Amino acid sequence: MDIRAVFMGVAFAFMWSSAFTSARIIVEYASPLWALSLRFLISGLLGVLIARLMGQTWALTHNQWRATIVFGLCQNALYLGLNFVAMQTIEASLAAIIASTMPLLVAVAGWLFFKDKVKPLALAGLIAGVIGVSIIMGARLNGGVDIYGLGLCLSGVLALTTATLVLRGATSGGNFLMVVGLQMLVGSFALFLAAVFFETPQVQMSTPLVLAFIYTTLVPGLAATLVWFFLVDRIGAVKAATFHFLNPFIGVAVAAVVLHEALDWHDFLGVAIIAFGILAVQLSKQKPTPS
């Protein structure tokens, strides 16, 4: 793995993790479902436009259309929609920690339902993940965390885990950015319908709202996708996924710096253990390099 790949991996992890802080700012000033629907509409249209400029087409394979619809609904509508609503009552750092456990949940579900082999290093990582989450959740529950918001975050990460397992390998066949752009448009439409039925549009225009919305739309929404695409193309999906171990650290750090969210030793210890667990699980998937 060269220095350029390391730089791209760290940049992706920062962009992905910082999205929870910008989302927390957005929901303070605007209706979460309406705001997220608009964000995905803009990101999706930009993604499709860039894909067309790159020569990609929307003549997708059957599996790619299935992946586009399922991921658009599960990742963009359910996962992020539930997180946006949840962050009206819970902190961005907690939402980031819960979301970062997705690689661990995928490994557990793959073992339970797809009979994937679990190597000793992966087993150690899964055990570490459970311990880390238990430490953080125990402290947060004793501190009076909003159970409804917590449940929404957990439901969201379970929806994303399910989609990831169901669609393993379904996005192969090229046109990657086109698939991502169309997924965003699917998510935007689903969120629009949910907003119509469940929310009254409300917005308090402010500089923090405008800056957070622009950042969320262009950086985690679009730039992170492009960086991930080039990173996977450069070093492969398995090695690229190793950078997910940075997400708990960065998510908590950004929320603490920007939003001044209070953290204690339970958070630091739990995040470190979860990060080790994610790294162990991802390293266990890598094949030895031939000598």
GROMACS .gro file of C-alpha atoms in nm:
model
  291
    1MET     CA    1   0.000   0.000   0.000
    2ASP     CA    2   0.165   0.324  -0.115
    3ILE     CA    3   0.152   0.667   0.046
    4ARG     CA    4  -0.110   0.790  -0.200
    5ALA     CA    5  -0.345   0.506  -0.105
    6VAL     CA    6  -0.290   0.581   0.265
    7PHE     CA    7  -0.372   0.948   0.206
    8MET     CA    8  -0.692   0.858   0.016
    9GLY     CA    9  -0.794   0.610   0.287
   10VAL     CA   10  -0.751   0.863   0.566
   11ALA     CA   11  -0.931   1.130   0.361
   12PHE     CA   12  -1.224   0.895   0.302
   13ALA     CA   13  -1.245   0.805   0.671
   14PHE     CA   14  -1.246   1.173   0.769
   15MET     CA   15  -1.516   1.266   0.517
   16TRP     CA   16  -1.736   0.969   0.613
   17SER     CA   17  -1.698   1.026   0.988
   18SER     CA   18  -1.747   1.403   0.975
   19ALA     CA   19  -2.091   1.359   0.814
   20PHE     CA   20  -2.248   1.291   1.154
   21THR     CA   21  -2.136   1.626   1.290
   22SER     CA   22  -2.264   1.820   0.987
   23ALA     CA   23  -2.591   1.623   1.004
   24ARG     CA   24  -2.629   1.717   1.372
   25ILE     CA   25  -2.601   2.084   1.275
   26ILE     CA   26  -2.855   2.048   0.993
   27VAL     CA   27  -3.126   1.890   1.208
   28GLU     CA   28  -3.099   2.176   1.458
   29TYR     CA   29  -3.231   2.415   1.192
   30ALA     CA   30  -3.432   2.206   0.944
   31SER     CA   31  -3.670   1.910   0.920
   32PRO     CA   32  -3.440   1.605   0.890
   33LEU     CA   33  -3.625   1.407   0.623
   34TRP     CA   34  -3.690   1.708   0.399
   35ALA     CA   35  -3.327   1.821   0.433
   36LEU     CA   36  -3.188   1.474   0.359
   37SER     CA   37  -3.419   1.427   0.060
   38LEU     CA   38  -3.294   1.754  -0.090
   39ARG     CA   39  -2.933   1.661  -0.015
   40PHE     CA   40  -2.964   1.330  -0.201
   41LEU     CA   41  -3.144   1.494  -0.491
   42ILE     CA   42  -2.853   1.734  -0.542
   43SER     CA   43  -2.581   1.472  -0.479
   44GLY     CA   44  -2.757   1.221  -0.704
   45LEU     CA   45  -2.795   1.461  -0.995
   46LEU     CA   46  -2.431   1.567  -0.964
   47GLY     CA   47  -2.322   1.203  -0.943
   48VAL     CA   48  -2.516   1.107  -1.256
   49LEU     CA   49  -2.381   1.411  -1.441
   50ILE     CA   50  -2.020   1.331  -1.349
   51ALA     CA   51  -2.075   0.964  -1.441
   52ARG     CA   52  -2.203   1.066  -1.784
   53LEU     CA   53  -1.902   1.294  -1.833
   54MET     CA   54  -1.680   0.995  -1.746
   55GLY     CA   55  -1.852   0.794  -2.020
   56GLN     CA   56  -2.065   0.580  -1.788
   57THR     CA   57  -2.416   0.475  -1.885
   58TRP     CA   58  -2.741   0.401  -1.702
   59ALA     CA   59  -2.783   0.080  -1.904
   60LEU     CA   60  -2.713  -0.124  -1.592
   61THR     CA   61  -2.720  -0.499  -1.545
   62HIS     CA   62  -3.013  -0.665  -1.367
   63ASN     CA   63  -2.801  -0.711  -1.053
   64GLN     CA   64  -2.689  -0.350  -1.064
   65TRP     CA   65  -3.048  -0.223  -1.086
   66ARG     CA   66  -3.138  -0.447  -0.792
   67ALA     CA   67  -2.842  -0.311  -0.596
   68THR     CA   68  -2.935   0.045  -0.691
   69ILE     CA   69  -3.290   0.012  -0.560
   70VAL     CA   70  -3.211  -0.192  -0.247
   71PHE     CA   71  -2.914   0.021  -0.144
   72GLY     CA   72  -3.099   0.340  -0.228
   73LEU     CA   73  -3.376   0.237   0.009
   74CYS     CA   74  -3.169   0.069   0.282
   75GLN     CA   75  -2.861   0.290   0.292
   76ASN     CA   76  -2.979   0.633   0.185
   77ALA     CA   77  -3.342   0.626   0.301
   78LEU     CA   78  -3.347   0.393   0.604
   79TYR     CA   79  -2.991   0.409   0.739
   80LEU     CA   80  -2.927   0.780   0.692
   81GLY     CA   81  -3.291   0.881   0.730
   82LEU     CA   82  -3.315   0.712   1.069
   83ASN     CA   83  -2.981   0.863   1.173
   84PHE     CA   84  -3.090   1.215   1.077
   85VAL     CA   85  -3.411   1.181   1.277
   86ALA     CA   86  -3.222   1.026   1.569
   87MET     CA   87  -2.972   1.312   1.587
   88GLN     CA   88  -3.249   1.544   1.693
   89THR     CA   89  -3.217   1.380   2.036
   90ILE     CA   90  -2.877   1.207   2.053
   91GLU     CA   91  -2.521   1.329   2.004
   92ALA     CA   92  -2.330   1.300   1.677
   93SER     CA   93  -2.047   1.112   1.848
   94LEU     CA   94  -2.281   0.833   1.961
   95ALA     CA   95  -2.439   0.806   1.615
   96ALA     CA   96  -2.092   0.781   1.458
   97ILE     CA   97  -1.987   0.508   1.701
   98ILE     CA   98  -2.298   0.301   1.631
   99ALA     CA   99  -2.261   0.342   1.254
  100SER     CA  100  -1.894   0.240   1.268
  101THR     CA  101  -1.989  -0.104   1.397
  102MET     CA  102  -2.133  -0.199   1.056
  103PRO     CA  103  -1.823  -0.398   0.946
  104LEU     CA  104  -1.848  -0.600   1.267
  105LEU     CA  105  -2.219  -0.667   1.216
  106VAL     CA  106  -2.154  -0.775   0.856
  107ALA     CA  107  -1.892  -1.023   0.977
  108VAL     CA  108  -2.125  -1.165   1.244
  109ALA     CA  109  -2.419  -1.197   1.004
  110GLY     CA  110  -2.198  -1.353   0.737
  111TRP     CA  111  -2.091  -1.617   0.986
  112LEU     CA  112  -2.445  -1.683   1.111
  113PHE     CA  113  -2.638  -1.684   0.783
  114PHE     CA  114  -2.382  -1.747   0.507
  115LYS     CA  115  -2.152  -1.985   0.697
  116ASP     CA  116  -1.851  -1.761   0.634
  117LYS     CA  117  -1.536  -1.892   0.801
  118VAL     CA  118  -1.423  -1.682   1.096
  119LYS     CA  119  -1.049  -1.681   1.154
  120PRO     CA  120  -0.908  -1.645   1.508
  121LEU     CA  121  -0.807  -1.284   1.438
  122ALA     CA  122  -1.160  -1.202   1.319
  123LEU     CA  123  -1.310  -1.373   1.626
  124ALA     CA  124  -1.087  -1.163   1.850
  125GLY     CA  125  -1.203  -0.854   1.661
  126LEU     CA  126  -1.570  -0.942   1.703
  127ILE     CA  127  -1.527  -1.003   2.076
  128ALA     CA  128  -1.342  -0.672   2.108
  129GLY     CA  129  -1.623  -0.496   1.922
  130VAL     CA  130  -1.885  -0.632   2.161
  131ILE     CA  131  -1.678  -0.526   2.461
  132GLY     CA  132  -1.618  -0.177   2.321
  133VAL     CA  133  -1.984  -0.119   2.240
  134SER     CA  134  -2.087  -0.250   2.584
  135ILE     CA  135  -1.854  -0.006   2.759
  136ILE     CA  136  -1.988   0.295   2.568
  137MET     CA  137  -2.353   0.194   2.578
  138GLY     CA  138  -2.340   0.113   2.948
  139ALA     CA  139  -2.202   0.457   3.028
  140ARG     CA  140  -2.442   0.638   2.794
  141LEU     CA  141  -2.749   0.454   2.924
  142ASN     CA  142  -2.653   0.541   3.280
  143GLY     CA  143  -2.610   0.900   3.167
  144GLY     CA  144  -2.966   0.921   3.036
  145VAL     CA  145  -2.931   0.879   2.659
  146ASP     CA  146  -3.255   0.906   2.460
  147ILE     CA  147  -3.369   0.547   2.402
  148TYR     CA  148  -3.585   0.636   2.101
  149GLY     CA  149  -3.296   0.804   1.920
  150LEU     CA  150  -3.064   0.518   2.012
  151GLY     CA  151  -3.314   0.267   1.871
  152LEU     CA  152  -3.337   0.459   1.545
  153CYS     CA  153  -2.957   0.451   1.502
  154LEU     CA  154  -2.945   0.079   1.576
  155SER     CA  155  -3.227   0.011   1.329
  156GLY     CA  156  -3.045   0.213   1.065
  157VAL     CA  157  -2.716   0.025   1.095
  158LEU     CA  158  -2.903  -0.307   1.087
  159ALA     CA  159  -3.075  -0.201   0.763
  160LEU     CA  160  -2.740  -0.116   0.605
  161THR     CA  161  -2.588  -0.443   0.726
  162THR     CA  162  -2.875  -0.641   0.572
  163ALA     CA  163  -2.839  -0.466   0.237
  164THR     CA  164  -2.463  -0.520   0.237
  165LEU     CA  165  -2.506  -0.894   0.287
  166VAL     CA  166  -2.793  -0.941   0.046
  167LEU     CA  167  -2.614  -0.760  -0.234
  168ARG     CA  168  -2.261  -0.898  -0.197
  169GLY     CA  169  -2.097  -0.861  -0.539
  170ALA     CA  170  -2.413  -0.728  -0.702
  171THR     CA  171  -2.257  -0.394  -0.801
  172SER     CA  172  -1.987  -0.550  -1.021
  173GLY     CA  173  -2.002  -0.471  -1.391
  174GLY     CA  174  -1.874  -0.114  -1.416
  175ASN     CA  175  -2.066   0.215  -1.412
  176PHE     CA  176  -1.987   0.246  -1.040
  177LEU     CA  177  -2.046   0.618  -1.006
  178MET     CA  178  -2.367   0.596  -1.211
  179VAL     CA  179  -2.494   0.327  -0.973
  180VAL     CA  180  -2.412   0.547  -0.672
  181GLY     CA  181  -2.580   0.852  -0.828
  182LEU     CA  182  -2.896   0.659  -0.907
  183GLN     CA  183  -2.894   0.511  -0.554
  184MET     CA  184  -2.899   0.865  -0.418
  185LEU     CA  185  -3.195   0.956  -0.639
  186VAL     CA  186  -3.383   0.646  -0.520
  187GLY     CA  187  -3.311   0.746  -0.161
  188SER     CA  188  -3.420   1.103  -0.230
  189PHE     CA  189  -3.756   0.989  -0.368
  190ALA     CA  190  -3.820   0.752  -0.075
  191LEU     CA  191  -3.727   1.019   0.178
  192PHE     CA  192  -3.951   1.271   0.001
  193LEU     CA  193  -4.249   1.037   0.040
  194ALA     CA  194  -4.165   0.980   0.408
  195ALA     CA  195  -4.129   1.355   0.466
  196VAL     CA  196  -4.468   1.425   0.307
  197PHE     CA  197  -4.640   1.182   0.544
  198PHE     CA  198  -4.440   1.229   0.865
  199GLU     CA  199  -4.294   1.582   0.873
  200THR     CA  200  -4.404   1.941   0.847
  201PRO     CA  201  -4.139   2.136   0.654
  202GLN     CA  202  -3.954   2.369   0.887
  203VAL     CA  203  -3.634   2.565   0.833
  204GLN     CA  204  -3.450   2.836   1.022
  205MET     CA  205  -3.209   2.988   0.773
  206SER     CA  206  -2.867   3.046   0.924
  207THR     CA  207  -2.502   3.041   0.826
  208PRO     CA  208  -2.431   2.712   1.012
  209LEU     CA  209  -2.721   2.544   0.831
  210VAL     CA  210  -2.609   2.659   0.486
  211LEU     CA  211  -2.245   2.564   0.544
  212ALA     CA  212  -2.335   2.226   0.695
  213PHE     CA  213  -2.576   2.146   0.411
  214ILE     CA  214  -2.323   2.237   0.142
  215TYR     CA  215  -2.053   2.037   0.319
  216THR     CA  216  -2.275   1.731   0.368
  217THR     CA  217  -2.391   1.736   0.008
  218LEU     CA  218  -2.055   1.782  -0.159
  219VAL     CA  219  -1.802   1.621   0.076
  220PRO     CA  220  -1.947   1.310   0.246
  221GLY     CA  221  -2.217   1.285  -0.020
  222LEU     CA  222  -2.008   1.308  -0.336
  223ALA     CA  223  -1.635   1.355  -0.276
  224ALA     CA  224  -1.614   1.061  -0.035
  225THR     CA  225  -1.777   0.839  -0.297
  226LEU     CA  226  -1.526   0.943  -0.561
  227VAL     CA  227  -1.231   0.891  -0.324
  228TRP     CA  228  -1.363   0.549  -0.225
  229PHE     CA  229  -1.400   0.454  -0.592
  230PHE     CA  230  -1.039   0.547  -0.672
  231LEU     CA  231  -0.911   0.384  -0.351
  232VAL     CA  232  -1.085   0.052  -0.427
  233ASP     CA  233  -0.956   0.068  -0.783
  234ARG     CA  234  -0.602   0.125  -0.652
  235ILE     CA  235  -0.573  -0.132  -0.370
  236GLY     CA  236  -0.890  -0.345  -0.379
  237ALA     CA  237  -1.205  -0.347  -0.166
  238VAL     CA  238  -1.070  -0.563   0.117
  239LYS     CA  239  -0.763  -0.350   0.182
  240ALA     CA  240  -0.962  -0.029   0.137
  241ALA     CA  241  -1.215  -0.143   0.400
  242THR     CA  242  -0.933  -0.156   0.655
  243PHE     CA  243  -0.955   0.222   0.684
  244HIS     CA  244  -1.297   0.184   0.849
  245PHE     CA  245  -1.111   0.129   1.177
  246LEU     CA  246  -1.044   0.505   1.179
  247ASN     CA  247  -1.413   0.595   1.174
  248PRO     CA  248  -1.486   0.568   1.549
  249PHE     CA  249  -1.183   0.784   1.635
  250ILE     CA  250  -1.251   1.052   1.376
  251GLY     CA  251  -1.628   1.060   1.432
  252VAL     CA  252  -1.586   1.122   1.805
  253ALA     CA  253  -1.301   1.370   1.757
  254VAL     CA  254  -1.484   1.586   1.501
  255ALA     CA  255  -1.799   1.597   1.715
  256ALA     CA  256  -1.595   1.697   2.020
  257VAL     CA  257  -1.408   1.975   1.837
  258VAL     CA  258  -1.692   2.122   1.630
  259LEU     CA  259  -1.993   2.060   1.855
  260HIS     CA  260  -1.810   2.057   2.189
  261GLU     CA  261  -1.971   1.727   2.282
  262ALA     CA  262  -1.854   1.601   2.620
  263LEU     CA  263  -1.660   1.273   2.629
  264ASP     CA  264  -1.532   1.068   2.920
  265TRP     CA  265  -1.292   0.776   2.962
  266HIS     CA  266  -1.564   0.522   2.874
  267ASP     CA  267  -1.593   0.675   2.526
  268PHE     CA  268  -1.216   0.680   2.466
  269LEU     CA  269  -1.169   0.324   2.588
  270GLY     CA  270  -1.470   0.190   2.401
  271VAL     CA  271  -1.374   0.363   2.076
  272ALA     CA  272  -1.019   0.227   2.094
  273ILE     CA  273  -1.147  -0.128   2.149
  274ILE     CA  274  -1.405  -0.101   1.868
  275ALA     CA  275  -1.138   0.035   1.631
  276PHE     CA  276  -0.914  -0.262   1.715
  277GLY     CA  277  -1.205  -0.496   1.648
  278ILE     CA  278  -1.278  -0.345   1.307
  279LEU     CA  279  -0.910  -0.353   1.211
  280ALA     CA  280  -0.876  -0.716   1.321
  281VAL     CA  281  -1.182  -0.827   1.124
  282GLN     CA  282  -1.066  -0.649   0.809
  283LEU     CA  283  -0.706  -0.776   0.837
  284SER     CA  284  -0.836  -1.132   0.876
  285LYS     CA  285  -0.995  -1.104   0.529
  286GLN     CA  286  -0.669  -1.019   0.355
  287LYS     CA  287  -0.485  -1.296   0.179
  288PRO     CA  288  -0.112  -1.338   0.246
  289THR     CA  289   0.106  -1.165  -0.012
  290PRO     CA  290   0.298  -1.421  -0.219
  291SER     CA  291   0.668  -1.412  -0.146
   0.00000   0.00000   0.00000
